[in-house]
Structure formats: structure tokens, C-alpha cells
Amino acid sequence: MAQHNAFYAQSGGVTAVINASACGVIEACKRHSDRIGKVYAGHNGIIGALTEDLIDVSQESDETISALRHTPGGAFGSCRYKLKDIETHRTQYERLIEVFRAHDIRYFFYNGGGDSADTCLKVSQLSEKLGYPLTAIHVPKTVDNDLPITDNSPGFGSVAKYIATSTLEASLDIASMCATSTKVFVLEVMGRHAGWIAAAGALAGNGEGEPPHLVIFPEVAFDRARVMARVEDAVQKYGYCVIVVSEGARYEDGTFLADSGNTDAFGHRQLGGVAPTLAGMVKQDLGYKYHWAVADYLQRAARHLASRTDVEQAYAVGQKAVELAIEGKNSMMPAIKRVSETPYEWRIEAAPLADVANREKFMPAEYIREDGFGITAACRQYLLPLIQGEDYPPYENGLPKVARLKLAKVERKLAEFKL
């Protein structure tokens, strides 16, 4: 078989372990040097392919590539940019083929969530529509854990560990001071439509009165009167109340509690601010002193507290993506399959991209407590294996040591292209 080059890019919001997947892809490509020549990374995702802004990964040392495994963020730059359909935006697809042909790229690895799966699916169809041989494999990633088919999404286990830990630690703080100070603490976590991250906060406690006392999911319609009654009950019984709320919390009619009125590049409503909104309700309805926090980027950047399970799975899906491509598979995604609960065991299987793109996995009803404010034993059993193990990065001068890439650019061969 002839040797051709590969393209790798990162898309969407990054995670604590997306670079571990990059490491898996790049190191696997090196092991298949008889089939894959150079690996070019798209600078800022698919935009790098369209604008011929490519990074020559071969210029990085083996040590630097290995260090990606413990480096958060998106090493090559990410983006929120969704390719439209080929019928109305044919120029973009023709440009992709032009760039791939100019640099002899026949392997396409796109690392991202649901919208990225859609992009990868469209790129995978280029072979047939535009007559260029291209193998496209989606590498799964999302802190929201909302990708279908796969048991869980790389990136979720680490954010779940961070949120569970932060909820536990903050709860001890509030409990220490509640007699004379703060009575209510609200932690806002990510999760636009699916409450997986909020559910992870519930791992902080597992008994009567243990915080968090309320978990507010997007899947359960927000009822202000019921929520305030539960807050009052917790304060009266335990002296304080800890709430974990998803950014996607919404009313019965689907309206978000906190909606900026704007949309992102993928067309999603921009959220954020549900914690102060909810805290304001507590003050107005109950008069309690409160504090609130928004985990925001901290939850998805906390590589120092990453789950070892998550790191290993993130690397494995990157490695498997290359193996699938070498096997001639196209339009596929490496998916995690839970094989056993006790002991927890998993393997990687191939899932068709057509079954993944533009679909979301929500919290199943059996994972949400009957009262709507917590998780069930089944959910706890599902979540706990995903936060197991520590994979601390090396430290230097008291801080985590991260990969510092050269990001050497590949010489352009084509005319400039405007997005």
C-alpha cells in the first residue's frame, strides 16, 4: 500500500484530556509509518484545513508529543465552525479537497463532539461526491457526555471528578460557617441539554443530609416553588443547602433560566449565569445569605485532577481511530463499550458516524431520582467507574509541567481562501 499523509484537528470546547487523544493519534500514526507519512494538524480545527493553515507535527520531538497526554487545552487550537451541506456550500468542500490533494492527505481525523461528528461525516462523503479517496474517522470528545452509541465520552470522566471533588470541598466550607454566615451555596456546571455533569456533583454525598441537597437537571422542568421549598427544608434540617445546577436548567415551556439571547457558531443558545439567577431567587423568596460559583472553564481545564480512566480512554480512542483508518474503515467513530461493572472493564468498538452525528444522549429517567433533585443508585453505579484513578502530571517549580509545541507551519501551496 502507498504511503500518504494524515490530517488531525480539534473542534469545539476542549477538555482536560483531548490532547491525550491527539497523542494517541500521532503516536499510532508513527507506528504505521509504512502507510502514513506525515501528520499535519489543522490550526484551529477545520478552519486550518480550509485556509491551508497546517502544522507539521513531525517537527515536534517524541518527548513533546508524549507530554500532550498530561497537557490540558487544545494543543493545536480548536474552533466552533460547522460545515454546511455540500449542495449549497460546494466551494468549501472543493477547497478541502484542493488542500488535501496539494498535501497528499488521505486520512482525516477529527476530534470533537456531536457537531464535529457531523463535520466528519460530511468530509467522509467527499470521496464519492468529489472523487477524492479520503478516509475520515471521528475521534470522540465532549465534557457533556452527550454522544450516543459510546458508553461515555472522553473528557467527561475528568470533569465529573472535578465537579464531584469541588462539590465535596465547598460543602465542607459551607457546613463550617453556616451557623453565622452563608446558608446556601450554588454551583453552576456545564450541560446545555444533558445533566450528566450536574449528576456527577451528586457523587459528593451518599447519605441522608449529605450535600448536594439539590441537583437541578435540564431534563427536569424547573419549578421555582418546589425548588425553594426544598432549599428551605434543607436549611431547616441541616443548617445549610448546597445546590448543583446545570447551565441548561429550564422551565416547563423550554425557556432557559439563564439565556444571553445570543447563539454560538454552531447555532446553540449561549448560556451562563444560572447560578446567580438561582441565588437571587433564594434571596428574594427565602432571605438567606448565599454564595455562588460558576465552574466554567475550570471544570474542563483541570488536568491536574483528571481521572485515570478518562486519560486512558481518551488515548485509546485516538489510537483506535488510526487503526480503523488503516483497516480501510471510513465514516466511523471509536466508541467505548462497557463490558463489566464489577470489576469495571471496557473496550473500544467502531460505531457508524451516521448513528452519531447530530444526536444527543440525555440522562435516562432511571438515573434521576423520583423527586427530580438527585441521582439513583443506578446512576451512581454508572458514574463511579469513570472518575476512578489519578493521573497526576509532572510538576516543575510547583506547577504542572505541560507540553510546549513549536507549531511549525507547513508551507502553503495554494492561493488564499476566505471563509
Coordinates of N, CA, C and O in Angstrom, one line a residue, residues 139-294:
V139 N -12.9 11.2 16.2 CA -12.4 10.9 17.5 C -13.2 11.6 18.6 O -13.3 12.8 18.6
P140 N -14.0 10.8 19.4 CA -15.0 11.4 20.3 C -14.4 12.2 21.4 O -13.3 11.8 21.9
K141 N -15.0 13.3 21.8 CA -14.7 14.1 22.9 C -15.8 15.0 23.2 O -16.5 15.6 22.4
T142 N -16.2 15.1 24.5 CA -17.1 16.1 25.0 C -17.3 15.9 26.5 O -17.5 14.8 27.0
V143 N -17.2 17.0 27.2 CA -17.4 17.0 28.7 C -18.8 16.7 29.0 O -19.2 16.2 30.0
D144 N -19.7 17.1 28.0 CA -21.2 16.9 28.3 C -21.6 15.5 28.3 O -22.8 15.2 28.8
N145 N -20.8 14.6 27.8 CA -21.2 13.1 27.8 C -22.5 12.8 27.1 O -23.2 11.9 27.4
D146 N -22.7 13.6 26.0 CA -24.0 13.5 25.3 C -23.9 12.8 24.0 O -24.8 12.9 23.2
L147 N -22.7 12.2 23.7 CA -22.6 11.5 22.4 C -23.3 10.2 22.5 O -23.1 9.4 23.5
P148 N -24.1 9.8 21.5 CA -24.8 8.5 21.5 C -23.8 7.3 21.2 O -22.6 7.6 20.8
I149 N -24.3 6.1 21.3 CA -23.5 4.9 21.0 C -22.4 4.6 22.0 O -22.4 3.5 22.6
T150 N -21.5 5.5 22.2 CA -20.4 5.3 23.2 C -21.0 5.3 24.6 O -21.9 6.1 24.9
D151 N -20.5 4.4 25.5 CA -20.9 4.3 26.8 C -20.7 5.7 27.6 O -21.6 6.1 28.3
N152 N -19.6 6.3 27.3 CA -19.3 7.6 27.9 C -18.3 8.3 26.9 O -17.7 7.7 26.0
S153 N -18.2 9.6 27.1 CA -17.4 10.4 26.2 C -16.1 10.8 26.8 O -16.1 11.3 28.0
P154 N -14.9 10.6 26.2 CA -13.7 11.0 26.7 C -13.7 12.5 27.0 O -14.2 13.3 26.2
G155 N -13.3 12.9 28.2 CA -13.4 14.3 28.7 C -14.4 14.4 29.8 O -14.3 15.2 30.7
F156 N -15.4 13.5 29.8 CA -16.5 13.6 30.8 C -16.0 13.1 32.2 O -16.2 13.7 33.2
G157 N -15.2 12.0 32.2 CA -14.8 11.4 33.5 C -14.0 12.4 34.3 O -14.1 12.4 35.5
S158 N -13.1 13.2 33.6 CA -12.3 14.2 34.4 C -13.1 15.3 34.9 O -12.9 15.8 36.0
V159 N -14.1 15.8 34.1 CA -14.9 16.9 34.6 C -15.8 16.4 35.7 O -16.1 17.2 36.6
A160 N -16.2 15.2 35.6 CA -17.1 14.6 36.6 C -16.3 14.5 37.9 O -16.8 14.8 39.0
K161 N -15.0 14.1 37.8 CA -14.2 14.0 39.0 C -14.0 15.4 39.6 O -14.0 15.6 40.9
Y162 N -13.7 16.4 38.8 CA -13.5 17.8 39.3 C -14.8 18.3 40.0 O -14.7 18.9 41.0
I163 N -15.9 18.1 39.4 CA -17.2 18.7 39.9 C -17.5 18.0 41.2 O -17.9 18.6 42.2
A164 N -17.4 16.6 41.3 CA -17.7 15.9 42.5 C -16.7 16.3 43.6 O -17.2 16.5 44.8
T165 N -15.5 16.5 43.3 CA -14.5 16.9 44.3 C -14.8 18.4 44.8 O -14.7 18.7 46.0
S166 N -15.0 19.3 43.8 CA -15.3 20.7 44.2 C -16.6 20.8 45.0 O -16.7 21.6 46.0
T167 N -17.6 20.0 44.7 CA -18.8 20.0 45.5 C -18.6 19.5 46.9 O -19.0 20.1 47.9
L168 N -17.8 18.5 47.0 CA -17.4 17.9 48.4 C -16.7 19.0 49.2 O -17.0 19.3 50.3
E169 N -15.7 19.6 48.6 CA -14.8 20.5 49.3 C -15.6 21.8 49.7 O -15.5 22.3 50.8
A170 N -16.4 22.3 48.7 CA -17.1 23.5 49.0 C -18.2 23.3 50.1 O -18.5 24.1 50.9
S171 N -18.8 22.1 50.1 CA -19.8 21.7 51.1 C -19.2 21.8 52.5 O -19.9 22.2 53.4
L172 N -18.0 21.3 52.6 CA -17.3 21.3 53.9 C -17.1 22.8 54.4 O -17.2 23.1 55.6
D173 N -16.8 23.6 53.5 CA -16.6 25.0 53.7 C -17.9 25.6 54.2 O -18.0 26.3 55.3
I174 N -19.0 25.4 53.5 CA -20.3 26.0 53.9 C -20.8 25.4 55.2 O -21.3 26.2 56.1
A175 N -20.6 24.1 55.4 CA -21.0 23.5 56.7 C -20.3 24.1 57.9 O -20.9 24.2 59.0
S176 N -19.0 24.5 57.6 CA -18.2 25.1 58.7 C -18.7 26.4 59.2 O -18.6 26.8 60.3
M177 N -19.4 27.2 58.3 CA -19.7 28.6 58.5 C -21.2 28.9 58.6 O -21.6 30.0 58.9
C178 N -22.0 27.8 58.4 CA -23.5 28.1 58.2 C -24.2 28.7 59.4 O -25.2 29.3 59.3
A179 N -23.6 28.4 60.6 CA -24.3 28.9 61.8 C -24.4 30.4 61.9 O -25.4 30.9 62.4
T180 N -23.4 31.0 61.4 CA -23.3 32.5 61.4 C -23.2 33.2 60.1 O -23.1 34.4 60.0
S181 N -23.1 32.4 59.0 CA -22.8 33.0 57.7 C -23.6 32.4 56.6 O -24.8 32.3 56.8
T182 N -23.0 32.0 55.5 CA -23.7 31.5 54.4 C -24.6 30.3 54.6 O -24.1 29.3 55.2
K183 N -25.8 30.4 54.1 CA -26.7 29.2 54.3 C -26.9 28.4 53.0 O -27.2 27.2 53.1
V184 N -26.7 29.1 51.9 CA -27.0 28.4 50.6 C -25.8 28.6 49.7 O -25.3 29.8 49.5
F185 N -25.3 27.6 49.0 CA -24.3 27.6 48.0 C -24.7 27.0 46.8 O -25.3 25.9 46.7
V186 N -24.5 27.7 45.6 CA -25.0 27.2 44.3 C -23.8 27.1 43.4 O -23.0 28.1 43.2
L187 N -23.6 25.9 42.9 CA -22.5 25.7 41.9 C -23.1 25.4 40.5 O -23.9 24.5 40.3
E188 N -22.7 26.2 39.6 CA -23.2 26.1 38.2 C -22.2 25.3 37.4 O -21.0 25.6 37.4
V189 N -22.7 24.3 36.7 CA -21.8 23.4 35.9 C -22.3 23.4 34.4 O -23.4 23.8 34.1
M190 N -21.5 22.9 33.5 CA -21.8 22.8 32.1 C -22.9 21.8 31.9 O -23.1 20.9 32.7
G191 N -23.5 21.8 30.7 CA -24.6 20.9 30.4 C -25.8 21.6 29.8 O -26.7 22.0 30.5
R192 N -25.8 21.8 28.5 CA -26.8 22.5 27.8 C -28.1 21.8 27.8 O -29.2 22.4 28.2
H193 N -28.1 20.6 27.4 CA -29.4 19.8 27.3 C -29.3 18.5 28.1 O -30.4 18.0 28.4
A194 N -28.1 18.1 28.5 CA -28.0 16.9 29.3 C -27.4 17.1 30.6 O -26.4 17.9 30.7
G195 N -27.9 16.5 31.7 CA -27.5 16.8 33.0 C -26.4 15.9 33.6 O -26.3 15.7 34.8
W196 N -25.6 15.3 32.7 CA -24.5 14.4 33.2 C -23.5 15.0 34.2 O -23.2 14.4 35.2
I197 N -23.1 16.2 33.9 CA -22.1 16.8 34.8 C -22.7 17.2 36.1 O -22.1 17.0 37.2
A198 N -24.0 17.7 36.1 CA -24.7 18.0 37.3 C -24.8 16.7 38.1 O -24.7 16.8 39.4
A199 N -25.1 15.6 37.5 CA -25.3 14.4 38.2 C -24.0 14.0 38.9 O -24.0 13.4 40.0
A200 N -22.9 14.3 38.3 CA -21.6 13.9 38.9 C -21.4 14.6 40.2 O -20.7 14.1 41.1
G201 N -21.9 15.9 40.3 CA -21.8 16.6 41.6 C -22.5 15.8 42.7 O -22.0 15.9 43.9
A202 N -23.5 15.0 42.4 CA -24.2 14.2 43.4 C -23.3 13.1 44.0 O -23.6 12.6 45.1
L203 N -22.2 12.8 43.4 CA -21.3 11.8 43.9 C -20.6 12.3 45.2 O -20.0 11.5 45.9
A204 N -20.6 13.6 45.5 CA -20.0 14.1 46.7 C -20.6 13.6 48.0 O -20.0 13.5 49.0
G205 N -21.9 13.2 47.9 CA -22.6 12.7 49.1 C -23.4 11.5 48.8 O -23.8 11.3 47.6
N206 N -23.6 10.6 49.8 CA -24.4 9.4 49.5 C -25.1 9.0 50.8 O -25.2 7.8 51.1
G207 N -25.8 9.9 51.5 CA -26.5 9.5 52.7 C -27.4 10.6 53.0 O -27.4 11.7 52.5
E208 N -28.3 10.4 54.0 CA -29.3 11.4 54.4 C -28.6 12.6 54.9 O -27.7 12.6 55.7
G209 N -29.0 13.7 54.2 CA -28.5 15.0 54.6 C -27.1 15.4 54.1 O -26.7 16.5 54.2
E210 N -26.5 14.5 53.3 CA -25.2 14.8 52.8 C -25.3 15.6 51.5 O -26.2 15.3 50.7
P211 N -24.6 16.7 51.3 CA -24.7 17.5 50.2 C -24.1 16.8 48.9 O -23.3 15.9 49.1
P212 N -24.6 17.2 47.7 CA -25.5 18.3 47.5 C -26.9 18.0 47.8 O -27.4 16.8 47.6
H213 N -27.7 18.9 48.3 CA -29.0 18.7 48.8 C -30.0 18.7 47.6 O -31.1 18.2 47.7
L214 N -29.6 19.4 46.5 CA -30.4 19.5 45.3 C -29.5 19.5 44.1 O -28.5 20.1 44.1
V215 N -29.9 18.7 43.1 CA -29.3 18.7 41.8 C -30.4 19.1 40.8 O -31.4 18.5 40.8
I216 N -30.1 20.1 40.0 CA -31.1 20.6 39.1 C -30.6 20.3 37.6 O -29.6 20.8 37.2
F217 N -31.4 19.4 37.0 CA -31.1 18.9 35.7 C -31.9 19.6 34.5 O -33.0 20.0 34.8
P218 N -31.3 19.7 33.3 CA -32.1 20.2 32.2 C -33.2 19.3 31.9 O -34.2 19.7 31.3
E219 N -33.1 18.0 32.2 CA -34.2 17.0 31.8 C -35.4 17.2 32.7 O -36.5 16.6 32.4
V220 N -35.3 17.9 33.8 CA -36.4 18.0 34.7 C -36.9 19.5 34.7 O -36.1 20.4 35.0
A221 N -38.1 19.8 34.4 CA -38.6 21.1 34.3 C -38.5 21.8 35.7 O -38.8 21.3 36.7
F222 N -37.9 23.1 35.6 CA -37.7 23.8 36.8 C -39.0 24.4 37.4 O -39.7 25.1 36.7
D223 N -39.2 24.1 38.6 CA -40.4 24.6 39.3 C -39.9 25.4 40.5 O -39.5 24.9 41.5
R224 N -40.0 26.7 40.4 CA -39.5 27.6 41.4 C -40.0 27.3 42.8 O -39.2 27.2 43.8
A225 N -41.3 27.1 43.0 CA -41.9 26.9 44.3 C -41.4 25.6 44.9 O -41.0 25.6 46.1
R226 N -41.3 24.5 44.1 CA -40.7 23.3 44.6 C -39.3 23.4 45.0 O -38.9 22.8 46.0
V227 N -38.5 24.1 44.2 CA -37.1 24.2 44.5 C -36.9 25.0 45.8 O -36.1 24.6 46.7
M228 N -37.6 26.1 45.9 CA -37.4 26.9 47.1 C -37.9 26.2 48.4 O -37.3 26.3 49.4
A229 N -38.9 25.3 48.2 CA -39.4 24.5 49.4 C -38.3 23.6 49.8 O -38.1 23.3 51.0
R230 N -37.6 23.0 48.8 CA -36.5 22.0 49.1 C -35.3 22.7 49.8 O -34.7 22.2 50.7
V231 N -35.0 23.9 49.3 CA -34.0 24.7 49.9 C -34.3 25.0 51.3 O -33.4 24.8 52.2
E232 N -35.5 25.5 51.6 CA -35.9 25.8 53.0 C -35.8 24.6 53.9 O -35.4 24.6 55.0
D233 N -36.3 23.4 53.3 CA -36.3 22.2 54.1 C -34.9 21.8 54.5 O -34.6 21.4 55.6
A234 N -33.9 21.9 53.5 CA -32.5 21.5 53.8 C -31.9 22.4 54.9 O -31.2 22.0 55.8
V235 N -32.2 23.7 54.7 CA -31.6 24.7 55.7 C -32.1 24.4 57.1 O -31.4 24.4 58.1
Q236 N -33.4 24.1 57.2 CA -34.0 23.9 58.5 C -33.5 22.6 59.1 O -33.3 22.5 60.3
K237 N -33.3 21.5 58.3 CA -32.8 20.2 58.8 C -31.3 20.2 59.0 O -30.9 19.6 60.1
Y238 N -30.6 20.8 58.1 CA -29.1 20.6 58.2 C -28.3 21.8 58.5 O -27.1 21.8 58.6
G239 N -29.0 23.0 58.4 CA -28.3 24.3 58.7 C -27.8 24.9 57.5 O -27.5 26.1 57.5
Y240 N -27.8 24.2 56.3 CA -27.3 24.8 55.1 C -27.9 24.0 53.9 O -28.4 22.9 54.1
C241 N -27.7 24.5 52.7 CA -28.1 23.9 51.5 C -27.1 24.1 50.4 O -26.7 25.2 50.1
V242 N -26.7 23.0 49.8 CA -25.8 23.0 48.6 C -26.6 22.6 47.4 O -27.2 21.5 47.4
I243 N -26.5 23.4 46.3 CA -27.2 23.1 45.1 C -26.2 23.0 43.9 O -25.3 23.8 43.8
V244 N -26.3 21.9 43.1 CA -25.5 21.8 41.8 C -26.6 22.0 40.7 O -27.5 21.3 40.7
V245 N -26.3 23.0 39.9 CA -27.3 23.3 38.8 C -26.6 23.3 37.5 O -25.6 23.9 37.3
S246 N -27.3 22.7 36.5 CA -26.8 22.7 35.1 C -27.1 24.0 34.5 O -28.2 24.6 34.7
E247 N -26.2 24.5 33.6 CA -26.4 25.7 32.9 C -27.7 25.7 32.0 O -28.2 26.7 31.7
G248 N -28.1 24.4 31.7 CA -29.2 24.3 30.8 C -30.6 24.1 31.5 O -31.5 23.7 30.9
A249 N -30.6 24.4 32.8 CA -31.8 24.3 33.6 C -32.9 25.2 32.9 O -32.6 26.3 32.5
R250 N -34.1 24.6 32.8 CA -35.1 25.3 32.0 C -36.5 25.1 32.6 O -36.8 24.2 33.4
Y251 N -37.4 26.0 32.3 CA -38.8 25.9 32.7 C -39.6 24.9 31.9 O -39.1 24.3 30.9
E252 N -40.8 24.7 32.3 CA -41.7 23.7 31.6 C -41.8 24.0 30.1 O -41.9 23.1 29.3
D253 N -41.8 25.3 29.7 CA -42.0 25.7 28.3 C -40.7 25.6 27.5 O -40.7 26.0 26.3
G254 N -39.6 25.2 28.2 CA -38.4 25.1 27.5 C -37.5 26.3 27.6 O -36.3 26.2 27.1
T255 N -37.9 27.3 28.2 CA -37.1 28.5 28.3 C -36.0 28.3 29.4 O -36.3 27.8 30.5
F256 N -34.8 28.7 29.0 CA -33.7 28.5 29.9 C -33.8 29.6 31.1 O -34.2 30.7 30.9
L257 N -33.4 29.1 32.3 CA -33.3 30.1 33.4 C -32.4 31.2 33.1 O -32.6 32.4 33.5
A258 N -31.3 30.9 32.4 CA -30.3 31.9 32.0 C -30.0 31.8 30.6 O -29.3 30.8 30.1
D259 N -30.4 32.8 29.8 CA -30.2 32.8 28.3 C -29.7 34.2 27.9 O -30.4 35.2 28.1
S260 N -28.5 34.3 27.3 CA -28.0 35.6 26.9 C -28.7 36.2 25.7 O -28.5 37.4 25.4
G261 N -29.4 35.3 25.0 CA -30.1 35.8 23.8 C -29.3 35.7 22.6 O -29.7 36.0 21.5
N262 N -28.0 35.2 22.7 CA -27.1 35.0 21.6 C -26.9 33.6 21.3 O -27.3 32.7 22.0
T263 N -26.4 33.3 20.1 CA -26.0 31.9 19.7 C -24.6 31.8 19.3 O -24.0 32.8 18.9
D264 N -24.0 30.6 19.4 CA -22.6 30.4 19.0 C -22.6 30.0 17.6 O -23.6 30.0 16.9
A265 N -21.4 29.7 17.1 CA -21.1 29.4 15.7 C -21.9 28.1 15.2 O -22.1 27.9 14.1
F266 N -22.2 27.3 16.2 CA -23.0 26.1 15.9 C -24.5 26.3 15.9 O -25.3 25.4 15.7
G267 N -24.9 27.5 16.3 CA -26.3 27.8 16.4 C -26.9 27.5 17.7 O -28.1 27.6 17.9
H268 N -26.1 27.2 18.7 CA -26.6 26.9 20.1 C -26.8 28.2 20.9 O -26.0 29.1 20.7
R269 N -27.8 28.2 21.7 CA -28.0 29.3 22.6 C -26.9 29.4 23.5 O -26.4 28.5 24.1
Q270 N -26.4 30.7 23.8 CA -25.3 30.9 24.7 C -25.9 31.0 26.1 O -26.7 31.9 26.4
L271 N -25.4 30.1 27.0 CA -25.9 30.1 28.3 C -24.8 30.6 29.3 O -23.7 30.9 29.0
G272 N -25.2 30.6 30.6 CA -24.3 31.0 31.6 C -25.0 32.1 32.5 O -25.7 32.9 32.0
G273 N -24.9 31.9 33.8 CA -25.5 32.9 34.7 C -26.7 32.3 35.5 O -27.4 33.0 36.2
V274 N -26.9 30.9 35.4 CA -28.0 30.3 36.1 C -27.7 30.3 37.6 O -28.6 30.4 38.4
A275 N -26.4 30.3 38.0 CA -26.1 30.3 39.4 C -26.5 31.6 40.1 O -27.3 31.6 41.1
P276 N -26.1 32.7 39.6 CA -26.6 34.0 40.2 C -28.1 34.2 40.1 O -28.7 34.8 41.0
T277 N -28.7 33.7 39.0 CA -30.1 33.8 38.9 C -30.8 33.0 40.0 O -31.8 33.5 40.6
L278 N -30.4 31.8 40.2 CA -31.0 30.9 41.2 C -30.7 31.5 42.6 O -31.6 31.5 43.5
A279 N -29.5 32.0 42.8 CA -29.2 32.6 44.1 C -30.0 33.8 44.4 O -30.5 34.0 45.6
G280 N -30.3 34.5 43.4 CA -31.2 35.7 43.5 C -32.6 35.3 43.9 O -33.3 36.0 44.7
M281 N -33.1 34.2 43.4 CA -34.4 33.6 43.8 C -34.4 33.3 45.3 O -35.4 33.5 46.0
V282 N -33.3 32.6 45.7 CA -33.2 32.2 47.1 C -33.2 33.5 48.0 O -33.9 33.5 49.1
K283 N -32.5 34.5 47.7 CA -32.5 35.7 48.5 C -33.9 36.4 48.5 O -34.4 36.8 49.5
Q284 N -34.5 36.4 47.3 CA -35.8 37.1 47.2 C -36.9 36.3 47.9 O -37.8 36.9 48.6
D285 N -36.9 35.0 47.8 CA -38.0 34.2 48.4 C -37.8 33.8 49.8 O -38.7 33.6 50.6
L286 N -36.5 33.5 50.2 CA -36.2 33.0 51.5 C -35.4 33.9 52.4 O -35.3 33.7 53.6
G287 N -34.7 34.8 51.7 CA -33.9 35.8 52.5 C -32.6 35.3 53.0 O -31.9 36.0 53.9
Y288 N -32.1 34.1 52.6 CA -30.9 33.5 53.1 C -29.7 34.2 52.5 O -29.7 34.5 51.3
K289 N -28.6 34.2 53.3 CA -27.3 34.7 52.7 C -26.8 33.5 51.8 O -26.9 32.3 52.2
Y290 N -26.2 33.9 50.7 CA -25.8 32.9 49.7 C -24.4 33.2 49.2 O -23.9 34.3 49.3
H291 N -23.8 32.2 48.5 CA -22.7 32.3 47.7 C -22.9 31.4 46.5 O -23.6 30.4 46.5
W292 N -22.4 31.8 45.4 CA -22.5 31.0 44.2 C -21.1 31.0 43.4 O -20.3 31.9 43.6
A293 N -21.0 30.0 42.6 CA -19.7 29.9 41.8 C -20.1 29.2 40.5 O -21.0 28.4 40.4
V294 N -19.4 29.6 39.4 CA -19.5 29.1 38.1 C -18.2 28.3 37.8 O -17.2 28.9 37.7

